[in-house]
Short mmCIF file of C-alpha atoms in Angstrom, two decimals:
data_model
loop_
_atom_site.label_atom_id
_atom_site.label_comp_id
_atom_site.label_asym_id
_atom_site.label_seq_id
_atom_site.Cartn_x
_atom_site.Cartn_y
_atom_site.Cartn_z
CA MET A 1381 -83.55 31.84 -8.77
CA ARG A 1382 -86.31 29.09 -8.96
CA LEU A 1383 -86.17 26.86 -12.28
CA CYS A 1384 -89.91 27.21 -13.49
CA ALA A 1385 -89.64 25.83 -16.98
CA PHE A 1386 -87.37 23.79 -19.89
CA ARG A 1387 -86.93 22.91 -22.74
CA ILE A 1388 -84.79 20.26 -24.23
CA ARG A 1389 -83.43 19.87 -27.60
CA ASN A 1390 -81.62 17.09 -29.43
CA PHE A 1391 -80.33 15.41 -26.50
CA LYS A 1392 -79.95 12.15 -26.17
CA SER A 1393 -82.94 10.39 -27.13
CA ILE A 1394 -85.11 13.52 -26.87
CA VAL A 1395 -85.58 15.41 -30.17
CA ASP A 1396 -87.66 18.32 -28.33
CA THR A 1397 -89.42 18.16 -25.18
CA GLY A 1398 -91.44 21.66 -26.13
CA VAL A 1399 -91.34 23.77 -23.15
CA CYS A 1400 -92.35 21.79 -20.09
CA HIS A 1401 -93.64 24.14 -17.04
CA LEU A 1402 -92.80 23.18 -13.58
CA SER A 1403 -94.93 24.00 -10.51
CA GLU A 1404 -94.79 27.33 -9.15
CA THR A 1405 -95.49 26.72 -5.60
CA ASP A 1406 -94.44 22.90 -4.53
CA ASN A 1407 -90.83 21.76 -4.74
CA ILE A 1408 -91.72 18.52 -5.95
CA LEU A 1409 -91.00 17.40 -9.51
CA VAL A 1410 -92.12 13.80 -10.58
CA LEU A 1411 -90.87 12.58 -14.34
CA ALA A 1412 -93.10 9.00 -15.25
CA GLY A 1413 -92.86 7.26 -18.19
CA GLN A 1414 -92.39 3.67 -19.75
CA ASN A 1415 -88.79 2.56 -19.81
CA GLU A 1416 -86.69 4.02 -22.22
CA ALA A 1417 -88.78 6.95 -22.73
CA GLY A 1418 -86.03 10.07 -21.85
CA LYS A 1419 -86.48 10.43 -18.10
CA SER A 1420 -83.22 10.06 -17.24
CA ALA A 1421 -81.97 11.85 -20.24
CA VAL A 1422 -83.99 14.98 -18.85
CA VAL A 1423 -82.23 14.73 -15.70
CA GLN A 1424 -78.70 14.59 -17.10
CA ALA A 1425 -79.54 17.36 -20.08
CA LEU A 1426 -80.21 19.43 -16.75
CA GLY A 1427 -77.08 18.84 -15.87
CA PHE A 1428 -75.40 19.29 -18.86
CA PHE A 1429 -77.65 22.85 -18.38
CA GLY A 1430 -75.90 23.37 -15.28
CA LYS A 1431 -72.32 22.26 -15.96
CA GLY A 1432 -71.59 21.97 -19.25
CA PRO A 1433 -70.30 19.01 -21.16
CA THR A 1434 -68.44 16.59 -19.29
CA LYS A 1435 -65.78 13.89 -21.10
CA ASP A 1436 -68.46 11.14 -21.40
CA PHE A 1437 -70.55 13.77 -23.27
CA GLU A 1438 -67.87 14.30 -25.33
CA ARG A 1439 -67.28 10.66 -26.01
CA LEU A 1440 -71.19 9.69 -25.82
CA HIS A 1441 -72.55 12.38 -28.10
CA ARG A 1442 -69.87 12.19 -30.75
CA ARG A 1443 -72.29 9.60 -31.91
CA GLN A 1444 -75.10 11.62 -33.03
CA LYS A 1445 -75.88 13.51 -35.50
CA TYR A 1446 -77.34 16.49 -33.90
CA SER A 1447 -76.30 19.59 -31.28
CA PRO A 1448 -78.06 19.95 -28.12
CA GLU A 1449 -79.95 23.01 -26.84
CA ILE A 1450 -80.98 23.03 -23.02
CA HIS A 1451 -83.07 26.57 -22.31
CA CYS A 1452 -84.38 26.90 -18.69
CA GLU A 1453 -86.52 29.79 -17.33
CA PHE A 1454 -85.86 31.15 -13.88
CA SER A 1455 -88.11 33.56 -11.94
CA LEU A 1456 -86.63 35.71 -9.90
CA SER A 1457 -87.51 37.53 -6.14
CA ARG A 1458 -87.60 41.19 -5.90
CA GLU A 1459 -84.12 40.50 -3.88
CA GLU A 1460 -82.42 39.23 -6.05
CA ILE A 1461 -83.76 41.45 -8.72
CA GLU A 1462 -82.21 44.26 -6.51
CA GLU A 1463 -79.00 42.27 -6.60
CA ILE A 1464 -78.48 41.69 -10.23
CA PHE A 1465 -79.35 45.36 -10.73
CA THR A 1466 -76.48 46.42 -8.09
CA LEU A 1467 -73.91 44.04 -9.63
CA THR A 1468 -74.64 44.97 -13.34
CA ALA A 1469 -76.15 48.57 -12.86
CA ARG A 1470 -78.24 48.35 -15.90
CA GLY A 1471 -81.66 50.32 -15.70
CA ALA A 1472 -82.88 48.25 -18.90
CA LEU A 1473 -82.29 45.48 -17.26
CA LYS A 1474 -83.76 46.19 -14.11
CA THR A 1475 -87.20 47.15 -15.71
CA ARG A 1476 -87.64 44.28 -17.79
CA LEU A 1477 -87.05 42.07 -14.64
CA GLU A 1478 -89.47 44.02 -12.32
CA LYS A 1479 -91.67 43.16 -15.35
CA ASN A 1480 -91.55 39.68 -16.07
CA GLN A 1481 -89.45 38.39 -13.38
CA LYS A 1482 -88.44 35.57 -15.52
CA LEU A 1483 -85.35 34.88 -17.43
CA TRP A 1484 -84.39 32.09 -20.17
CA PHE A 1485 -80.72 30.94 -20.42
CA VAL A 1486 -79.47 28.51 -22.63
CA ARG A 1487 -76.79 25.91 -23.26
CA GLY A 1488 -75.71 24.83 -26.27
CA SER A 1489 -77.04 25.28 -30.09
CA VAL A 1490 -79.29 23.00 -32.64
CA ASP A 1491 -76.46 24.94 -35.06
CA ARG A 1492 -73.41 24.07 -34.34
CA ASP A 1493 -71.23 21.20 -32.46
CA ASN A 1494 -68.65 22.82 -30.59
CA TYR A 1495 -68.81 22.78 -26.89
CA LYS A 1496 -65.49 23.56 -25.64
CA GLY A 1497 -65.33 26.80 -23.68
CA ASP A 1498 -69.63 26.68 -24.07
CA GLN A 1499 -71.11 29.57 -22.16
CA ILE A 1500 -74.32 29.88 -21.08
CA LYS A 1501 -76.65 32.30 -23.28
CA CYS A 1502 -79.00 34.87 -21.80
#
């Protein structure tokens, strides 16, 4: 799977990035901006997406009144689609993946503030 887009809402200083698309051909991502613009927060939000909330996140985030939500879109190769189908044996999923070859996953919710046992949703 390859990360091809993300959207971050209510994470540290980030209100809403909108959908940010990454290059589909390069393996380089550049985050440029002034000091305190949120470049590190983007990296931390993507870490939050992958690993879930850390103790520091729980401690620091409680000071904010909004709950973060991170969406990540991944593109899949045909081989990955076949592997998913083999593991799940769900025809509808395979048909969708063959057509779109991309999946959005979400961690968190702007509507709730409980991240204990949080799961990534598809």
